[in-house]
């Protein structure tokens, strides 16, 4: 599920934008606002992220929607800067823009931004004259009820300039500590060189992600195909994966499994790789992004070809990379596979035929066992004692 990064500047919007936003909201995306006085560097930051590998997803007149792929985070980023005025009236601009500053916030605006998870506030650290203005804007924004529980990241931007205030000086000037917010971070960045930018965003996304419980499943079952992608883009003939993913999701939802009784249902994240040697990278990257892998689904034949010793060595490596989830070995639907040949492998929790995943009850029992210690069932509908040899 992508994070949505909304860049606010001096801009005007039309209804088309709100339609687009409503559409994204309906996909339960996480909305992040990026704000800052004009000239602070928002567009430059977006362009820098873009240069790290962005593909354009939708282009709508007046603003562009881009998907930034960095590690395991998809960011759909909107930049609706002052150069993109499309209508005489602006809703978004009012937090920051000088020409609407101080006006009442239209309720329509608020209505469209209820799902915000985070705020990135960009400051020109080199502009001593406007730092108080930036402080007032930041404080004013965070007084809004709609922004009550957001994680705040302040970017002390333009650090490459010689008169730039340090992040520490800036946090004092902005009086961040007096703000009543749950979590905030300040990072030094230069949008021109990119210094500090991705690290800051990584930490920020991690902070946001850790507010939402999630289950990360890494699937490596297609040794013949060259894929290494997020679950949403598995590819052409990946129906098996899709079935598998939707089964997992359904099973969790039907069983009402949640990390804590009061938590919302976890979000699911699937990563698919075709080769075992990609796994190590995935485990490391996922950990550094705050999306540790909970469960690995591997082609059992693949493991057997490796042999027990090589597999054990590989597993030790994963553990060193902080993988402490479970491994499931899966045999494919291929008729030619001699299932008698399959022997138990140390460290592989289960040995399943892939088609087991079409049996939701079975999967419920299996996953109940796997996640029993970590995820609680509100109704305790599964039996942990159930046998599960498939
Ligand atoms: N030296 C330096 N210049 C920067 C940096 N970030 C942005 N700039 C420059 O600052 C100017 C304004 O940057 P923008 O990215 O357009 O600012 P913005 O926040 O998008 O401004 P609005 O769209 O008007 O709200 C441009 O000339 C950028 O090249 C930085 O880190 N270092
Ligand atoms: Mg801009």
PDB file of C-alpha atoms and ligand atoms in Angstrom, residues 7-11 34-47 79-85 93 96-98 122-124 126 156-162 189-195, ligand 1:
ATOM      1  CA  UNK A   7       3.412  18.480  -1.250  1.00  0.00           C
ATOM      2  CA  UNK A   8       1.792  21.723  -0.313  1.00  0.00           C
ATOM      3  CA  UNK A   9       3.014  24.988  -1.604  1.00  0.00           C
ATOM      4  CA  UNK A  10       1.605  28.088  -3.099  1.00  0.00           C
ATOM      5  CA  UNK A  11      -1.023  26.467  -5.254  1.00  0.00           C
ATOM      6  CA  UNK A  34       4.771  18.012   3.023  1.00  0.00           C
ATOM      7  CA  UNK A  35       4.544  21.673   3.827  1.00  0.00           C
ATOM      8  CA  UNK A  36       6.812  24.648   4.237  1.00  0.00           C
ATOM      9  CA  UNK A  37       7.044  28.307   3.335  1.00  0.00           C
ATOM     10  CA  UNK A  38       7.421  29.087  -0.319  1.00  0.00           C
ATOM     11  CA  UNK A  39      10.977  28.676  -1.470  1.00  0.00           C
ATOM     12  CA  UNK A  40      11.885  26.305   1.363  1.00  0.00           C
ATOM     13  CA  UNK A  41      12.686  23.506  -1.101  1.00  0.00           C
ATOM     14  CA  UNK A  42       9.650  21.194  -1.360  1.00  0.00           C
ATOM     15  CA  UNK A  43       9.712  20.831  -5.118  1.00  0.00           C
ATOM     16  CA  UNK A  44      13.475  20.392  -5.135  1.00  0.00           C
ATOM     17  CA  UNK A  45      13.124  17.609  -2.556  1.00  0.00           C
ATOM     18  CA  UNK A  46      10.505  15.898  -4.649  1.00  0.00           C
ATOM     19  CA  UNK A  47      12.700  16.133  -7.716  1.00  0.00           C
ATOM     20  CA  UNK A  79       3.491  18.135  -6.340  1.00  0.00           C
ATOM     21  CA  UNK A  80       1.058  20.927  -6.709  1.00  0.00           C
ATOM     22  CA  UNK A  81       3.435  23.850  -6.510  1.00  0.00           C
ATOM     23  CA  UNK A  82       2.881  27.471  -7.252  1.00  0.00           C
ATOM     24  CA  UNK A  83       3.860  26.928 -10.864  1.00  0.00           C
ATOM     25  CA  UNK A  84       0.856  24.671 -11.357  1.00  0.00           C
ATOM     26  CA  UNK A  85      -2.055  26.936 -10.693  1.00  0.00           C
ATOM     27  CA  UNK A  93      -2.226  26.510   0.129  1.00  0.00           C
ATOM     28  CA  UNK A  96       1.583  27.973   4.169  1.00  0.00           C
ATOM     29  CA  UNK A  97       1.067  30.369   1.407  1.00  0.00           C
ATOM     30  CA  UNK A  98       1.485  34.063   1.981  1.00  0.00           C
ATOM     31  CA  UNK A 122      10.507  21.923   5.203  1.00  0.00           C
ATOM     32  CA  UNK A 123      12.443  24.941   6.406  1.00  0.00           C
ATOM     33  CA  UNK A 124      15.039  27.033   4.599  1.00  0.00           C
ATOM     34  CA  UNK A 126      19.629  29.668   5.563  1.00  0.00           C
ATOM     35  CA  UNK A 156      16.359  21.704   8.150  1.00  0.00           C
ATOM     36  CA  UNK A 157      16.961  22.166   4.441  1.00  0.00           C
ATOM     37  CA  UNK A 158      19.650  24.024   2.479  1.00  0.00           C
ATOM     38  CA  UNK A 159      22.428  22.843   4.786  1.00  0.00           C
ATOM     39  CA  UNK A 160      24.881  23.251   1.915  1.00  0.00           C
ATOM     40  CA  UNK A 161      24.698  27.036   2.290  1.00  0.00           C
ATOM     41  CA  UNK A 162      27.288  28.539   4.610  1.00  0.00           C
ATOM     42  CA  UNK A 189      19.183  18.024   4.537  1.00  0.00           C
ATOM     43  CA  UNK A 190      20.290  19.506   1.291  1.00  0.00           C
ATOM     44  CA  UNK A 191      17.756  18.966  -1.424  1.00  0.00           C
ATOM     45  CA  UNK A 192      20.363  19.942  -3.993  1.00  0.00           C
ATOM     46  CA  UNK A 193      22.956  17.337  -3.048  1.00  0.00           C
ATOM     47  CA  UNK A 194      20.445  14.962  -1.502  1.00  0.00           C
ATOM     48  CA  UNK A 195      22.503  14.754   1.696  1.00  0.00           C
TER      49      UNK A 195
HETATM   50  N1  LIG B   1      21.419  25.690  -1.945  1.00  0.00           N
HETATM   51  C1  LIG B   1      20.249  25.060  -1.872  1.00  0.00           C
HETATM   52  N2  LIG B   1      19.200  25.525  -2.568  1.00  0.00           N
HETATM   53  C2  LIG B   1      18.021  24.873  -2.475  1.00  0.00           C
HETATM   54  C3  LIG B   1      17.873  23.705  -1.661  1.00  0.00           C
HETATM   55  N3  LIG B   1      16.587  23.297  -1.776  1.00  0.00           N
HETATM   56  C4  LIG B   1      15.984  24.139  -2.616  1.00  0.00           C
HETATM   57  N4  LIG B   1      16.832  25.098  -3.052  1.00  0.00           N
HETATM   58  C5  LIG B   1      16.559  26.204  -3.965  1.00  0.00           C
HETATM   59  O1  LIG B   1      15.549  27.019  -3.372  1.00  0.00           O
HETATM   60  C6  LIG B   1      14.677  27.534  -4.356  1.00  0.00           C
HETATM   61  C7  LIG B   1      13.229  27.207  -4.015  1.00  0.00           C
HETATM   62  O2  LIG B   1      13.070  25.811  -4.002  1.00  0.00           O
HETATM   63  P1  LIG B   1      11.682  25.125  -4.364  1.00  0.00           P
HETATM   64  O3  LIG B   1      11.931  23.667  -4.305  1.00  0.00           O
HETATM   65  O4  LIG B   1      11.110  25.680  -5.595  1.00  0.00           O
HETATM   66  O5  LIG B   1      10.781  25.597  -3.152  1.00  0.00           O
HETATM   67  P2  LIG B   1       9.251  25.234  -2.813  1.00  0.00           P
HETATM   68  O6  LIG B   1       9.186  24.952  -1.378  1.00  0.00           O
HETATM   69  O7  LIG B   1       8.766  24.175  -3.730  1.00  0.00           O
HETATM   70  O8  LIG B   1       8.507  26.596  -3.113  1.00  0.00           O
HETATM   71  P3  LIG B   1       6.953  26.855  -3.511  1.00  0.00           P
HETATM   72  O9  LIG B   1       6.584  25.871  -4.583  1.00  0.00           O
HETATM   73  O10 LIG B   1       6.929  28.257  -3.992  1.00  0.00           O
HETATM   74  O11 LIG B   1       6.139  26.678  -2.277  1.00  0.00           O
HETATM   75  C8  LIG B   1      15.139  26.930  -5.689  1.00  0.00           C
HETATM   76  O12 LIG B   1      15.962  27.872  -6.338  1.00  0.00           O
HETATM   77  C9  LIG B   1      15.972  25.731  -5.274  1.00  0.00           C
HETATM   78  O13 LIG B   1      16.991  25.428  -6.188  1.00  0.00           O
HETATM   79  C10 LIG B   1      19.029  23.241  -0.929  1.00  0.00           C
HETATM   80  O14 LIG B   1      19.011  22.253  -0.184  1.00  0.00           O
HETATM   81  N5  LIG B   1      20.171  23.960  -1.075  1.00  0.00           N
END
